[in-house]
PDB file of C-alpha atoms in Angstrom:
ATOM      1  CA  UNK A   1      28.898 167.317-139.769  1.00 42.00           C
ATOM      2  CA  UNK A   2      29.789 169.149-136.437  1.00 42.00           C
ATOM      3  CA  UNK A   3      31.921 167.965-133.382  1.00 47.00           C
ATOM      4  CA  UNK A   4      30.757 167.939-130.500  1.00 50.00           C
ATOM      5  CA  UNK A   5      34.935 169.084-130.353  1.00 49.00           C
ATOM      6  CA  UNK A   6      34.229 172.282-131.165  1.00 47.00           C
ATOM      7  CA  UNK A   7      32.588 174.033-128.454  1.00 43.00           C
ATOM      8  CA  UNK A   8      34.677 171.579-125.557  1.00 45.00           C
ATOM      9  CA  UNK A   9      37.077 174.320-124.189  1.00 42.00           C
ATOM     10  CA  UNK A  10      39.665 173.288-122.060  1.00 43.00           C
ATOM     11  CA  UNK A  11      37.582 173.413-119.220  1.00 47.00           C
ATOM     12  CA  UNK A  12      35.313 171.076-119.747  1.00 50.00           C
ATOM     13  CA  UNK A  13      38.051 168.007-121.525  1.00 52.00           C
ATOM     14  CA  UNK A  14      39.607 168.496-117.894  1.00 54.00           C
ATOM     15  CA  UNK A  15      36.720 168.002-116.668  1.00 53.00           C
ATOM     16  CA  UNK A  16      35.308 165.147-118.275  1.00 51.00           C
ATOM     17  CA  UNK A  17      40.207 163.862-118.329  1.00 53.00           C
ATOM     18  CA  UNK A  18      40.806 162.180-120.171  1.00 50.00           C
ATOM     19  CA  UNK A  19      44.882 161.023-119.936  1.00 47.00           C
ATOM     20  CA  UNK A  20      47.383 163.060-117.120  1.00 54.00           C
ATOM     21  CA  UNK A  21      45.450 166.218-117.271  1.00 57.00           C
ATOM     22  CA  UNK A  22      43.115 167.540-114.815  1.00 61.00           C
ATOM     23  CA  UNK A  23      42.691 165.120-111.097  1.00 68.00           C
ATOM     24  CA  UNK A  24      44.864 163.435-109.577  1.00 72.00           C
ATOM     25  CA  UNK A  25      45.909 159.943-111.488  1.00 66.00           C
ATOM     26  CA  UNK A  26      44.627 162.107-114.395  1.00 65.00           C
ATOM     27  CA  UNK A  27      41.062 160.652-116.075  1.00 63.00           C
ATOM     28  CA  UNK A  28      39.259 164.402-115.143  1.00 67.00           C
ATOM     29  CA  UNK A  29      38.318 166.895-112.185  1.00 76.00           C
ATOM     30  CA  UNK A  30      37.795 163.905-109.258  1.00 83.00           C
ATOM     31  CA  UNK A  31      35.320 164.498-106.176  1.00 85.00           C
ATOM     32  CA  UNK A  32      36.239 165.443-102.606  1.00 89.00           C
ATOM     33  CA  UNK A  33      33.594 164.970 -99.991  1.00 90.00           C
ATOM     34  CA  UNK A  34      32.992 166.632 -96.865  1.00 90.00           C
ATOM     35  CA  UNK A  35      36.412 165.377 -94.221  1.00 91.00           C
ATOM     36  CA  UNK A  36      38.286 166.543 -97.408  1.00 90.00           C
ATOM     37  CA  UNK A  37      38.935 163.412 -98.791  1.00 93.00           C
ATOM     38  CA  UNK A  38      38.842 162.130-102.647  1.00 91.00           C
ATOM     39  CA  UNK A  39      35.878 159.856-103.285  1.00 89.00           C
ATOM     40  CA  UNK A  40      36.122 159.263-106.923  1.00 84.00           C
ATOM     41  CA  UNK A  41      35.650 161.761-109.853  1.00 79.00           C
ATOM     42  CA  UNK A  42      33.049 164.541-111.740  1.00 73.00           C
ATOM     43  CA  UNK A  43      30.074 162.919-112.229  1.00 65.00           C
ATOM     44  CA  UNK A  44      30.524 159.575-110.672  1.00 69.00           C
ATOM     45  CA  UNK A  45      28.697 160.067-107.368  1.00 71.00           C
ATOM     46  CA  UNK A  46      25.430 156.884-107.600  1.00 70.00           C
ATOM     47  CA  UNK A  47      21.813 158.255-106.100  1.00 65.00           C
ATOM     48  CA  UNK A  48      22.193 158.366-102.606  1.00 71.00           C
ATOM     49  CA  UNK A  49      25.712 159.524-102.238  1.00 77.00           C
ATOM     50  CA  UNK A  50      26.767 162.223 -99.872  1.00 79.00           C
ATOM     51  CA  UNK A  51      26.977 165.116-101.306  1.00 79.00           C
ATOM     52  CA  UNK A  52      30.624 166.421-103.078  1.00 83.00           C
ATOM     53  CA  UNK A  53      32.606 169.082-104.754  1.00 81.00           C
ATOM     54  CA  UNK A  54      34.149 168.533-107.404  1.00 80.00           C
ATOM     55  CA  UNK A  55      37.850 170.526-107.679  1.00 82.00           C
ATOM     56  CA  UNK A  56      40.390 169.077-109.924  1.00 78.00           C
ATOM     57  CA  UNK A  57      44.556 168.899-108.822  1.00 78.00           C
ATOM     58  CA  UNK A  58      46.134 171.719-108.877  1.00 74.00           C
ATOM     59  CA  UNK A  59      43.007 173.344-106.762  1.00 79.00           C
ATOM     60  CA  UNK A  60      42.742 170.860-104.161  1.00 82.00           C
ATOM     61  CA  UNK A  61      46.684 170.833-103.327  1.00 78.00           C
ATOM     62  CA  UNK A  62      46.430 174.268-102.564  1.00 73.00           C
ATOM     63  CA  UNK A  63      43.788 174.418-100.366  1.00 76.00           C
ATOM     64  CA  UNK A  64      45.034 170.648 -98.687  1.00 78.00           C
ATOM     65  CA  UNK A  65      42.925 168.577 -96.297  1.00 84.00           C
ATOM     66  CA  UNK A  66      40.763 170.886 -94.185  1.00 80.00           C
ATOM     67  CA  UNK A  67      40.663 173.710 -97.157  1.00 80.00           C
ATOM     68  CA  UNK A  68      38.841 171.378 -99.471  1.00 85.00           C
ATOM     69  CA  UNK A  69      36.122 170.053 -96.133  1.00 87.00           C
ATOM     70  CA  UNK A  70      35.519 173.553 -95.362  1.00 84.00           C
ATOM     71  CA  UNK A  71      34.544 174.221 -98.692  1.00 84.00           C
ATOM     72  CA  UNK A  72      32.396 171.700-100.031  1.00 86.00           C
ATOM     73  CA  UNK A  73      30.660 172.351 -96.053  1.00 87.00           C
ATOM     74  CA  UNK A  74      30.589 176.106 -97.567  1.00 82.00           C
ATOM     75  CA  UNK A  75      29.226 174.790-101.474  1.00 81.00           C
ATOM     76  CA  UNK A  76      26.281 172.742 -99.805  1.00 83.00           C
ATOM     77  CA  UNK A  77      25.166 175.281 -96.938  1.00 82.00           C
ATOM     78  CA  UNK A  78      24.683 177.480 -99.354  1.00 78.00           C
ATOM     79  CA  UNK A  79      22.946 175.115-101.952  1.00 75.00           C
ATOM     80  CA  UNK A  80      21.026 174.104 -99.677  1.00 77.00           C
ATOM     81  CA  UNK A  81      20.248 178.821 -98.533  1.00 76.00           C
ATOM     82  CA  UNK A  82      19.533 178.653-102.756  1.00 70.00           C
ATOM     83  CA  UNK A  83      16.431 176.274-102.493  1.00 67.00           C
ATOM     84  CA  UNK A  84      19.672 173.125-103.658  1.00 60.00           C
ATOM     85  CA  UNK A  85      17.994 171.021-101.063  1.00 52.00           C
ATOM     86  CA  UNK A  86      19.183 167.457-103.121  1.00 52.00           C
ATOM     87  CA  UNK A  87      22.695 166.872-104.008  1.00 48.00           C
ATOM     88  CA  UNK A  88      23.167 168.027-108.192  1.00 45.00           C
ATOM     89  CA  UNK A  89      23.462 171.956-109.008  1.00 46.00           C
ATOM     90  CA  UNK A  90      20.276 173.286-109.760  1.00 48.00           C
ATOM     91  CA  UNK A  91      16.824 172.320-108.631  1.00 48.00           C
ATOM     92  CA  UNK A  92      15.362 174.430-113.093  1.00 50.00           C
ATOM     93  CA  UNK A  93      16.153 174.023-115.556  1.00 46.00           C
ATOM     94  CA  UNK A  94      17.923 177.319-116.415  1.00 47.00           C
ATOM     95  CA  UNK A  95      18.661 178.007-113.091  1.00 52.00           C
ATOM     96  CA  UNK A  96      21.878 179.952-112.504  1.00 55.00           C
ATOM     97  CA  UNK A  97      24.482 177.985-110.589  1.00 57.00           C
ATOM     98  CA  UNK A  98      24.881 178.450-106.761  1.00 67.00           C
ATOM     99  CA  UNK A  99      29.098 179.755-106.121  1.00 68.00           C
ATOM    100  CA  UNK A 100      31.121 180.318-104.023  1.00 70.00           C
ATOM    101  CA  UNK A 101      34.764 181.031-103.024  1.00 70.00           C
ATOM    102  CA  UNK A 102      37.423 178.162-102.922  1.00 72.00           C
ATOM    103  CA  UNK A 103      39.862 180.205-100.828  1.00 66.00           C
ATOM    104  CA  UNK A 104      42.157 178.877-103.395  1.00 66.00           C
ATOM    105  CA  UNK A 105      43.178 181.982-104.714  1.00 65.00           C
ATOM    106  CA  UNK A 106      47.452 183.486-104.757  1.00 64.00           C
ATOM    107  CA  UNK A 107      47.600 186.844-103.497  1.00 71.00           C
ATOM    108  CA  UNK A 108      49.554 189.806-104.727  1.00 74.00           C
ATOM    109  CA  UNK A 109      50.871 192.667-103.281  1.00 78.00           C
ATOM    110  CA  UNK A 110      51.623 196.358-105.053  1.00 80.00           C
ATOM    111  CA  UNK A 111      50.905 195.478-108.064  1.00 80.00           C
ATOM    112  CA  UNK A 112      53.604 196.493-111.015  1.00 80.00           C
ATOM    113  CA  UNK A 113      52.241 195.424-114.797  1.00 75.00           C
ATOM    114  CA  UNK A 114      54.759 194.107-116.271  1.00 77.00           C
ATOM    115  CA  UNK A 115      57.585 193.988-113.683  1.00 84.00           C
ATOM    116  CA  UNK A 116      60.859 194.315-115.785  1.00 90.00           C
ATOM    117  CA  UNK A 117      62.996 190.807-114.740  1.00 90.00           C
ATOM    118  CA  UNK A 118      66.160 192.748-114.610  1.00 94.00           C
ATOM    119  CA  UNK A 119      64.903 194.599-112.041  1.00 95.00           C
ATOM    120  CA  UNK A 120      62.773 192.035-109.655  1.00 94.00           C
ATOM    121  CA  UNK A 121      66.753 190.259-109.266  1.00 95.00           C
ATOM    122  CA  UNK A 122      68.032 192.930-108.055  1.00 96.00           C
ATOM    123  CA  UNK A 123      65.578 193.116-105.496  1.00 96.00           C
ATOM    124  CA  UNK A 124      66.504 189.684-104.831  1.00 95.00           C
ATOM    125  CA  UNK A 125      70.522 190.652-104.764  1.00 95.00           C
ATOM    126  CA  UNK A 126      69.258 193.554-101.210  1.00 97.00           C
ATOM    127  CA  UNK A 127      67.064 191.431-100.002  1.00 96.00           C
ATOM    128  CA  UNK A 128      70.197 188.750 -99.639  1.00 95.00           C
ATOM    129  CA  UNK A 129      71.895 191.328 -98.117  1.00 95.00           C
ATOM    130  CA  UNK A 130      69.697 191.991 -95.164  1.00 96.00           C
ATOM    131  CA  UNK A 131      70.453 187.981 -93.686  1.00 95.00           C
ATOM    132  CA  UNK A 132      72.763 184.808 -94.922  1.00 95.00           C
ATOM    133  CA  UNK A 133      72.437 181.823 -96.923  1.00 93.00           C
ATOM    134  CA  UNK A 134      70.608 179.240 -94.505  1.00 92.00           C
ATOM    135  CA  UNK A 135      73.551 177.163 -94.914  1.00 91.00           C
ATOM    136  CA  UNK A 136      71.381 174.336 -94.816  1.00 90.00           C
ATOM    137  CA  UNK A 137      69.613 174.715 -98.066  1.00 89.00           C
ATOM    138  CA  UNK A 138      70.703 177.489 -99.450  1.00 89.00           C
ATOM    139  CA  UNK A 139      67.711 178.169-101.694  1.00 88.00           C
ATOM    140  CA  UNK A 140      66.858 179.892 -97.470  1.00 93.00           C
ATOM    141  CA  UNK A 141      67.350 183.044 -96.912  1.00 95.00           C
ATOM    142  CA  UNK A 142      68.053 184.313 -92.753  1.00 95.00           C
ATOM    143  CA  UNK A 143      66.756 187.355 -92.152  1.00 95.00           C
ATOM    144  CA  UNK A 144      67.523 188.785 -88.350  1.00 92.00           C
ATOM    145  CA  UNK A 145      68.553 185.406 -87.170  1.00 91.00           C
ATOM    146  CA  UNK A 146      64.963 185.334 -86.420  1.00 91.00           C
ATOM    147  CA  UNK A 147      62.840 184.973 -90.135  1.00 93.00           C
ATOM    148  CA  UNK A 148      63.497 182.501 -92.730  1.00 94.00           C
ATOM    149  CA  UNK A 149      62.211 182.950 -96.432  1.00 94.00           C
ATOM    150  CA  UNK A 150      62.593 181.666 -99.781  1.00 92.00           C
ATOM    151  CA  UNK A 151      62.384 183.784-102.982  1.00 92.00           C
ATOM    152  CA  UNK A 152      62.629 183.877-106.683  1.00 91.00           C
ATOM    153  CA  UNK A 153      62.483 185.026-109.918  1.00 90.00           C
ATOM    154  CA  UNK A 154      58.959 183.951-111.279  1.00 83.00           C
ATOM    155  CA  UNK A 155      56.436 184.564-114.565  1.00 76.00           C
ATOM    156  CA  UNK A 156      57.603 188.147-113.747  1.00 85.00           C
ATOM    157  CA  UNK A 157      56.368 188.964-109.840  1.00 88.00           C
ATOM    158  CA  UNK A 158      59.293 188.122-106.894  1.00 92.00           C
ATOM    159  CA  UNK A 159      57.396 184.866-105.574  1.00 90.00           C
ATOM    160  CA  UNK A 160      57.484 183.265-101.824  1.00 87.00           C
ATOM    161  CA  UNK A 161      57.662 180.108-101.447  1.00 80.00           C
ATOM    162  CA  UNK A 162      57.936 180.431 -97.883  1.00 83.00           C
ATOM    163  CA  UNK A 163      58.121 183.337 -94.934  1.00 87.00           C
ATOM    164  CA  UNK A 164      58.766 181.039 -91.354  1.00 85.00           C
ATOM    165  CA  UNK A 165      59.178 183.106 -88.384  1.00 88.00           C
ATOM    166  CA  UNK A 166      61.191 180.689 -86.131  1.00 84.00           C
ATOM    167  CA  UNK A 167      60.228 183.358 -82.947  1.00 81.00           C
ATOM    168  CA  UNK A 168      57.087 183.150 -82.694  1.00 77.00           C
ATOM    169  CA  UNK A 169      54.486 186.084 -81.276  1.00 79.00           C
ATOM    170  CA  UNK A 170      57.975 188.598 -81.626  1.00 87.00           C
ATOM    171  CA  UNK A 171      56.743 190.298 -84.523  1.00 91.00           C
ATOM    172  CA  UNK A 172      59.511 189.172 -87.258  1.00 93.00           C
ATOM    173  CA  UNK A 173      57.781 188.185 -89.352  1.00 92.00           C
ATOM    174  CA  UNK A 174      55.934 191.706 -89.951  1.00 94.00           C
ATOM    175  CA  UNK A 175      59.246 194.028 -89.507  1.00 94.00           C
ATOM    176  CA  UNK A 176      61.075 191.685 -92.503  1.00 94.00           C
ATOM    177  CA  UNK A 177      58.021 191.034 -94.758  1.00 93.00           C
ATOM    178  CA  UNK A 178      58.186 195.381 -94.329  1.00 95.00           C
ATOM    179  CA  UNK A 179      62.148 195.904 -94.825  1.00 95.00           C
ATOM    180  CA  UNK A 180      60.740 193.808 -98.176  1.00 95.00           C
ATOM    181  CA  UNK A 181      58.353 195.462 -99.235  1.00 94.00           C
ATOM    182  CA  UNK A 182      60.282 198.355 -99.314  1.00 95.00           C
ATOM    183  CA  UNK A 183      63.054 196.674-101.520  1.00 96.00           C
ATOM    184  CA  UNK A 184      59.491 195.683-103.833  1.00 94.00           C
ATOM    185  CA  UNK A 185      58.350 198.797-103.983  1.00 93.00           C
ATOM    186  CA  UNK A 186      62.076 201.011-104.709  1.00 94.00           C
ATOM    187  CA  UNK A 187      62.513 198.319-107.583  1.00 95.00           C
ATOM    188  CA  UNK A 188      58.690 199.186-108.831  1.00 93.00           C
ATOM    189  CA  UNK A 189      58.264 194.445-109.019  1.00 94.00           C
ATOM    190  CA  UNK A 190      55.308 192.859-107.884  1.00 91.00           C
ATOM    191  CA  UNK A 191      55.210 190.272-104.766  1.00 91.00           C
ATOM    192  CA  UNK A 192      53.348 186.953-105.566  1.00 88.00           C
ATOM    193  CA  UNK A 193      52.944 184.066-103.237  1.00 85.00           C
ATOM    194  CA  UNK A 194      49.938 181.541-101.774  1.00 77.00           C
ATOM    195  CA  UNK A 195      49.695 181.744 -98.452  1.00 77.00           C
ATOM    196  CA  UNK A 196      49.623 178.702 -97.106  1.00 72.00           C
ATOM    197  CA  UNK A 197      50.646 177.721 -92.813  1.00 71.00           C
ATOM    198  CA  UNK A 198      53.685 176.351 -91.701  1.00 65.00           C
ATOM    199  CA  UNK A 199      52.612 173.832 -89.844  1.00 59.00           C
ATOM    200  CA  UNK A 200      49.833 173.460 -88.047  1.00 54.00           C
ATOM    201  CA  UNK A 201      52.543 173.227 -83.824  1.00 54.00           C
ATOM    202  CA  UNK A 202      50.430 175.627 -81.556  1.00 55.00           C
ATOM    203  CA  UNK A 203      50.882 179.138 -82.203  1.00 58.00           C
ATOM    204  CA  UNK A 204      50.973 179.049 -86.353  1.00 67.00           C
ATOM    205  CA  UNK A 205      48.320 180.611 -88.134  1.00 75.00           C
ATOM    206  CA  UNK A 206      45.049 179.284 -89.601  1.00 78.00           C
ATOM    207  CA  UNK A 207      44.975 180.383 -93.538  1.00 74.00           C
ATOM    208  CA  UNK A 208      42.581 182.901 -92.678  1.00 80.00           C
ATOM    209  CA  UNK A 209      44.976 184.556 -90.572  1.00 83.00           C
ATOM    210  CA  UNK A 210      48.064 184.471 -91.835  1.00 84.00           C
ATOM    211  CA  UNK A 211      45.019 186.305 -95.043  1.00 84.00           C
ATOM    212  CA  UNK A 212      44.436 188.766 -92.589  1.00 87.00           C
ATOM    213  CA  UNK A 213      48.196 188.812 -91.818  1.00 89.00           C
ATOM    214  CA  UNK A 214      48.970 189.846 -95.395  1.00 89.00           C
ATOM    215  CA  UNK A 215      46.436 191.836 -95.901  1.00 88.00           C
ATOM    216  CA  UNK A 216      47.598 194.231 -93.169  1.00 89.00           C
ATOM    217  CA  UNK A 217      50.313 194.468 -95.651  1.00 90.00           C
ATOM    218  CA  UNK A 218      48.641 195.694 -98.904  1.00 88.00           C
ATOM    219  CA  UNK A 219      47.489 192.323-100.427  1.00 87.00           C
ATOM    220  CA  UNK A 220      44.673 191.683-102.335  1.00 82.00           C
ATOM    221  CA  UNK A 221      44.014 188.467-104.300  1.00 76.00           C
ATOM    222  CA  UNK A 222      44.511 188.719-108.158  1.00 70.00           C
ATOM    223  CA  UNK A 223      41.276 189.007-108.962  1.00 57.00           C
ATOM    224  CA  UNK A 224      40.016 191.455-106.452  1.00 47.00           C
ATOM    225  CA  UNK A 225      38.506 188.244-105.214  1.00 45.00           C
ATOM    226  CA  UNK A 226      38.987 184.431-104.161  1.00 48.00           C
ATOM    227  CA  UNK A 227      37.978 182.348-107.351  1.00 55.00           C
ATOM    228  CA  UNK A 228      35.191 179.928-107.292  1.00 53.00           C
ATOM    229  CA  UNK A 229      35.343 175.735-107.825  1.00 54.00           C
ATOM    230  CA  UNK A 230      35.852 174.464-110.952  1.00 49.00           C
ATOM    231  CA  UNK A 231      32.589 173.141-111.179  1.00 51.00           C
ATOM    232  CA  UNK A 232      31.388 177.484-110.869  1.00 50.00           C
ATOM    233  CA  UNK A 233      33.613 177.924-114.045  1.00 51.00           C
ATOM    234  CA  UNK A 234      32.349 174.904-115.924  1.00 54.00           C
ATOM    235  CA  UNK A 235      28.858 174.905-115.124  1.00 54.00           C
ATOM    236  CA  UNK A 236      28.942 178.308-117.605  1.00 56.00           C
ATOM    237  CA  UNK A 237      30.439 176.241-120.466  1.00 59.00           C
ATOM    238  CA  UNK A 238      28.184 172.753-119.625  1.00 60.00           C
ATOM    239  CA  UNK A 239      25.801 175.667-120.422  1.00 60.00           C
ATOM    240  CA  UNK A 240      27.068 176.671-123.955  1.00 66.00           C
ATOM    241  CA  UNK A 241      26.680 172.267-123.923  1.00 70.00           C
ATOM    242  CA  UNK A 242      22.717 173.021-123.641  1.00 64.00           C
ATOM    243  CA  UNK A 243      22.418 175.538-126.288  1.00 70.00           C
ATOM    244  CA  UNK A 244      23.913 173.209-128.128  1.00 76.00           C
ATOM    245  CA  UNK A 245      21.911 170.401-127.718  1.00 75.00           C
ATOM    246  CA  UNK A 246      18.963 172.768-128.832  1.00 78.00           C
ATOM    247  CA  UNK A 247      19.777 173.685-132.051  1.00 82.00           C
ATOM    248  CA  UNK A 248      21.256 170.692-133.244  1.00 85.00           C
ATOM    249  CA  UNK A 249      20.395 166.500-133.301  1.00 89.00           C
ATOM    250  CA  UNK A 250      22.660 163.358-133.043  1.00 90.00           C
ATOM    251  CA  UNK A 251      23.532 161.174-136.106  1.00 92.00           C
ATOM    252  CA  UNK A 252      22.471 158.049-133.997  1.00 93.00           C
ATOM    253  CA  UNK A 253      19.181 159.421-132.263  1.00 93.00           C
ATOM    254  CA  UNK A 254      18.634 155.924-131.124  1.00 94.00           C
ATOM    255  CA  UNK A 255      22.396 155.727-128.750  1.00 94.00           C
ATOM    256  CA  UNK A 256      22.148 159.377-127.971  1.00 92.00           C
ATOM    257  CA  UNK A 257      17.969 158.652-125.580  1.00 93.00           C
ATOM    258  CA  UNK A 258      19.611 156.261-124.392  1.00 94.00           C
ATOM    259  CA  UNK A 259      22.216 157.532-122.949  1.00 91.00           C
ATOM    260  CA  UNK A 260      20.044 160.270-121.896  1.00 89.00           C
ATOM    261  CA  UNK A 261      18.092 157.337-120.034  1.00 91.00           C
ATOM    262  CA  UNK A 262      21.567 156.408-118.454  1.00 88.00           C
ATOM    263  CA  UNK A 263      21.534 160.297-117.152  1.00 84.00           C
ATOM    264  CA  UNK A 264      18.003 160.276-115.497  1.00 83.00           C
ATOM    265  CA  UNK A 265      18.654 157.620-113.624  1.00 81.00           C
ATOM    266  CA  UNK A 266      22.177 159.385-112.553  1.00 75.00           C
ATOM    267  CA  UNK A 267      21.277 162.548-111.310  1.00 67.00           C
ATOM    268  CA  UNK A 268      19.076 163.926-109.199  1.00 61.00           C
ATOM    269  CA  UNK A 269      17.417 166.242-111.101  1.00 62.00           C
ATOM    270  CA  UNK A 270      16.954 165.832-115.354  1.00 69.00           C
ATOM    271  CA  UNK A 271      17.080 167.951-117.925  1.00 68.00           C
ATOM    272  CA  UNK A 272      19.729 169.641-116.351  1.00 66.00           C
ATOM    273  CA  UNK A 273      24.107 170.800-118.041  1.00 62.00           C
ATOM    274  CA  UNK A 274      25.021 168.480-115.687  1.00 65.00           C
ATOM    275  CA  UNK A 275      23.087 165.962-116.498  1.00 75.00           C
ATOM    276  CA  UNK A 276      23.035 166.445-120.946  1.00 77.00           C
ATOM    277  CA  UNK A 277      26.531 167.410-119.777  1.00 74.00           C
ATOM    278  CA  UNK A 278      27.416 163.830-118.666  1.00 76.00           C
ATOM    279  CA  UNK A 279      24.851 163.152-121.608  1.00 84.00           C
ATOM    280  CA  UNK A 280      26.554 163.961-124.247  1.00 81.00           C
ATOM    281  CA  UNK A 281      30.211 163.262-123.146  1.00 77.00           C
ATOM    282  CA  UNK A 282      28.490 159.314-123.503  1.00 84.00           C
ATOM    283  CA  UNK A 283      27.072 159.400-126.587  1.00 86.00           C
ATOM    284  CA  UNK A 284      30.874 160.893-127.762  1.00 83.00           C
ATOM    285  CA  UNK A 285      32.311 158.882-125.918  1.00 82.00           C
ATOM    286  CA  UNK A 286      30.372 155.681-128.086  1.00 88.00           C
ATOM    287  CA  UNK A 287      30.688 157.403-131.702  1.00 87.00           C
ATOM    288  CA  UNK A 288      27.864 159.629-131.317  1.00 87.00           C
ATOM    289  CA  UNK A 289      27.251 163.320-133.443  1.00 85.00           C
ATOM    290  CA  UNK A 290      24.971 166.241-134.624  1.00 85.00           C
ATOM    291  CA  UNK A 291      24.287 167.811-136.971  1.00 87.00           C
ATOM    292  CA  UNK A 292      22.289 171.072-136.972  1.00 84.00           C
ATOM    293  CA  UNK A 293      18.940 171.218-136.943  1.00 82.00           C
ATOM    294  CA  UNK A 294      17.364 172.334-140.326  1.00 79.00           C
ATOM    295  CA  UNK A 295      16.031 175.588-140.799  1.00 70.00           C
ATOM    296  CA  UNK A 296      12.175 175.764-141.089  1.00 60.00           C
TER     297      UNK A 296
END
């Protein structure tokens, strides 16, 4: 007998979710509304609920509340423009998922792959000579009495944990960044960071402006573009699940029919990849299995 889990990879298991992986508190990815608030688990929205989008715990944390809200609004606007008047994704069978950038990806600069960890250590030691260790926080380096940075050797990259300019608007961060880039190029090591604003006080760069700041120094998104929402990646996997359902038959037709009927009530669009995925999840949870259809 074919087991449904044989065709599910880590991404789909994360969406369906059990244990501590996936979302906040475990149990799969979470749904977020247009205010950036967590409102439930992926797939548990009721008919008539306001539109929400799914994100993993890690990606939601990277975006922050404002970033999550912006992503949900962009996603909804893109779906409306693409003809998806209702929540739930596709409006016709086989329709491809509408993809929207989350804005959560890391960016990199002058990639040297692989960077030698020993060379990264040498680069960090030279960067340390540009300033002094913060007596209040030994992880931080104060450079030119104006910029505070925190860097580590991790995953064969020189990782920035933070870059903070004490006197804003004086160009100090740009000067320090150029010095660090020169050192990184000298040792041929990759610099990596997550571009997130440091605080929200007046004069602080928001995330788009912060990304533009780094791009001026040659930073690029690691994959050439920002990644898409988790559900966009999973949509392709769920489509594979749909093909699986077309080539196999349930070992308990009555039970499978019940969960399909529940999916029709739960989702605005049926049949759809998401509805079938939810029905298959519930059927499997109830002990259902599958066998291949006999060839004619």
